[in-house]
Amino acid sequence: MSTAEFRRHGYALVDWIADYLDTVEQKPVRSEVSPGAIRALIPEHAPEEPEAFADIMADLDRVVMPGITHWQSPNWFAYFPTNSSPPSVLAELAAAGLGVQGMIWSTSPAATEIEAVVLDWLVDLLGLPETWKMTGPGGGVIQMSASDSTHTALVVARHTRNVPIDQQVVYASNQAHSSIEKGA
């Protein structure tokens, strides 16, 4: 894809997302398809040739949208609040476009240092001790999701004590995130 095509397709996709956000309140919050309905719309075998971008855009409406639970709807009240906003979508676009691999400082000084500053801001906002800051003995890592955060916490808990795994217990209510049962 040339950069000219990238621009043209990018504008089309941003317009599609904006149109979606403008109309999401009018859509049923939960998908109305039955299990297997989306799979039935997808070819059994992977394509051997690339699809035209217009066909991919059409598939968003024909294949993807019928199976979407509309988390962005103002009528959505399940699990937790929306996980996206127009500014965050643009930030994701910038991050994806840069192809940042921020695992250590040398792979992306900008991502690593911004992460450290944001974590320090969180320490301040939450009123945590200064020792939790990146400039102290504390620090941390921004996790990608609630599931990743839960998994990390459970792994740390498992390895902090010298207790056989079959003797460890996790207590959680039936309102806990689904990743707790999976990770425990």
PDB file of C-alpha atoms in Angstrom, residues 25-106:
ATOM      1  CA  GLU A  25     -26.830   5.019  20.502  1.00  0.00           C
ATOM      2  CA  GLN A  26     -29.428   3.888  17.942  1.00  0.00           C
ATOM      3  CA  LYS A  27     -28.061   0.331  17.732  1.00  0.00           C
ATOM      4  CA  PRO A  28     -29.100  -2.528  20.020  1.00  0.00           C
ATOM      5  CA  VAL A  29     -26.404  -2.758  22.685  1.00  0.00           C
ATOM      6  CA  ARG A  30     -26.031  -6.528  22.489  1.00  0.00           C
ATOM      7  CA  SER A  31     -25.358  -8.386  19.301  1.00  0.00           C
ATOM      8  CA  GLU A  32     -28.426 -10.176  17.992  1.00  0.00           C
ATOM      9  CA  VAL A  33     -26.580 -12.974  16.166  1.00  0.00           C
ATOM     10  CA  SER A  34     -26.489 -16.615  17.202  1.00  0.00           C
ATOM     11  CA  PRO A  35     -23.270 -18.537  17.831  1.00  0.00           C
ATOM     12  CA  GLY A  36     -21.647 -19.422  14.514  1.00  0.00           C
ATOM     13  CA  ALA A  37     -23.412 -16.666  12.543  1.00  0.00           C
ATOM     14  CA  ILE A  38     -20.261 -14.603  11.976  1.00  0.00           C
ATOM     15  CA  ARG A  39     -18.141 -17.647  11.164  1.00  0.00           C
ATOM     16  CA  ALA A  40     -20.673 -18.591   8.477  1.00  0.00           C
ATOM     17  CA  LEU A  41     -20.013 -15.247   6.747  1.00  0.00           C
ATOM     18  CA  ILE A  42     -16.242 -15.806   6.562  1.00  0.00           C
ATOM     19  CA  PRO A  43     -14.673 -17.973   3.837  1.00  0.00           C
ATOM     20  CA  GLU A  44     -13.558 -21.380   5.049  1.00  0.00           C
ATOM     21  CA  HIS A  45     -10.067 -20.926   3.590  1.00  0.00           C
ATOM     22  CA  ALA A  46      -7.749 -17.946   3.832  1.00  0.00           C
ATOM     23  CA  PRO A  47      -7.681 -15.798   0.692  1.00  0.00           C
ATOM     24  CA  GLU A  48      -4.758 -16.317  -1.637  1.00  0.00           C
ATOM     25  CA  GLU A  49      -4.903 -12.758  -2.964  1.00  0.00           C
ATOM     26  CA  PRO A  50      -5.407  -9.489  -1.104  1.00  0.00           C
ATOM     27  CA  GLU A  51      -8.899  -8.023  -0.980  1.00  0.00           C
ATOM     28  CA  ALA A  52      -9.667  -4.542  -2.214  1.00  0.00           C
ATOM     29  CA  PHE A  53      -9.963  -2.033   0.599  1.00  0.00           C
ATOM     30  CA  ALA A  54     -13.548  -1.249  -0.446  1.00  0.00           C
ATOM     31  CA  ASP A  55     -14.423  -4.931   0.073  1.00  0.00           C
ATOM     32  CA  ILE A  56     -12.806  -4.905   3.508  1.00  0.00           C
ATOM     33  CA  MET A  57     -14.786  -1.795   4.446  1.00  0.00           C
ATOM     34  CA  ALA A  58     -17.974  -3.493   3.217  1.00  0.00           C
ATOM     35  CA  ASP A  59     -17.113  -6.525   5.375  1.00  0.00           C
ATOM     36  CA  LEU A  60     -17.019  -4.274   8.423  1.00  0.00           C
ATOM     37  CA  ASP A  61     -20.715  -3.587   7.881  1.00  0.00           C
ATOM     38  CA  ARG A  62     -21.717  -7.003   6.506  1.00  0.00           C
ATOM     39  CA  VAL A  63     -19.652  -9.352   8.709  1.00  0.00           C
ATOM     40  CA  VAL A  64     -18.308  -7.509  11.741  1.00  0.00           C
ATOM     41  CA  MET A  65     -21.083  -5.119  12.779  1.00  0.00           C
ATOM     42  CA  PRO A  66     -23.829  -7.750  13.188  1.00  0.00           C
ATOM     43  CA  GLY A  67     -21.629  -9.473  15.791  1.00  0.00           C
ATOM     44  CA  ILE A  68     -20.569  -6.407  17.745  1.00  0.00           C
ATOM     45  CA  THR A  69     -21.626  -5.759  21.309  1.00  0.00           C
ATOM     46  CA  HIS A  70     -21.635  -1.972  21.363  1.00  0.00           C
ATOM     47  CA  TRP A  71     -19.431  -1.121  24.338  1.00  0.00           C
ATOM     48  CA  GLN A  72     -19.270   2.480  23.104  1.00  0.00           C
ATOM     49  CA  SER A  73     -23.045   2.924  23.411  1.00  0.00           C
ATOM     50  CA  PRO A  74     -24.269   5.312  26.102  1.00  0.00           C
ATOM     51  CA  ASN A  75     -26.785   2.527  26.838  1.00  0.00           C
ATOM     52  CA  TRP A  76     -24.008   0.073  27.793  1.00  0.00           C
ATOM     53  CA  PHE A  77     -23.969  -0.643  31.538  1.00  0.00           C
ATOM     54  CA  ALA A  78     -22.357  -4.093  31.801  1.00  0.00           C
ATOM     55  CA  TYR A  79     -18.950  -5.169  33.105  1.00  0.00           C
ATOM     56  CA  PHE A  80     -17.126  -1.826  33.155  1.00  0.00           C
ATOM     57  CA  PRO A  81     -17.353   1.524  31.348  1.00  0.00           C
ATOM     58  CA  THR A  82     -16.353   2.028  27.756  1.00  0.00           C
ATOM     59  CA  ASN A  83     -12.755   1.208  27.038  1.00  0.00           C
ATOM     60  CA  SER A  84     -12.276   3.656  24.204  1.00  0.00           C
ATOM     61  CA  SER A  85     -12.778   7.268  23.237  1.00  0.00           C
ATOM     62  CA  PRO A  86     -12.039   9.233  20.061  1.00  0.00           C
ATOM     63  CA  PRO A  87      -8.769  10.618  21.532  1.00  0.00           C
ATOM     64  CA  SER A  88      -7.660   7.114  22.559  1.00  0.00           C
ATOM     65  CA  VAL A  89      -8.473   5.758  19.078  1.00  0.00           C
ATOM     66  CA  LEU A  90      -6.230   8.425  17.556  1.00  0.00           C
ATOM     67  CA  ALA A  91      -3.508   7.655  20.116  1.00  0.00           C
ATOM     68  CA  GLU A  92      -3.708   3.953  19.183  1.00  0.00           C
ATOM     69  CA  LEU A  93      -3.428   4.925  15.523  1.00  0.00           C
ATOM     70  CA  ALA A  94      -0.296   6.962  16.255  1.00  0.00           C
ATOM     71  CA  ALA A  95       1.250   4.148  18.320  1.00  0.00           C
ATOM     72  CA  ALA A  96       0.418   1.526  15.673  1.00  0.00           C
ATOM     73  CA  GLY A  97       1.722   3.773  12.905  1.00  0.00           C
ATOM     74  CA  LEU A  98       5.030   4.229  14.702  1.00  0.00           C
ATOM     75  CA  GLY A  99       5.297   0.501  15.395  1.00  0.00           C
ATOM     76  CA  VAL A 100       6.691   1.210  18.848  1.00  0.00           C
ATOM     77  CA  GLN A 101       8.182  -1.683  20.806  1.00  0.00           C
ATOM     78  CA  GLY A 102       8.537  -0.147  24.250  1.00  0.00           C
ATOM     79  CA  MET A 103       9.785  -3.172  26.154  1.00  0.00           C
ATOM     80  CA  ILE A 104      13.048  -1.552  27.323  1.00  0.00           C
ATOM     81  CA  TRP A 105      14.570   1.910  27.088  1.00  0.00           C
ATOM     82  CA  SER A 106      16.852   1.144  24.127  1.00  0.00           C
TER      83      SER A 106
END
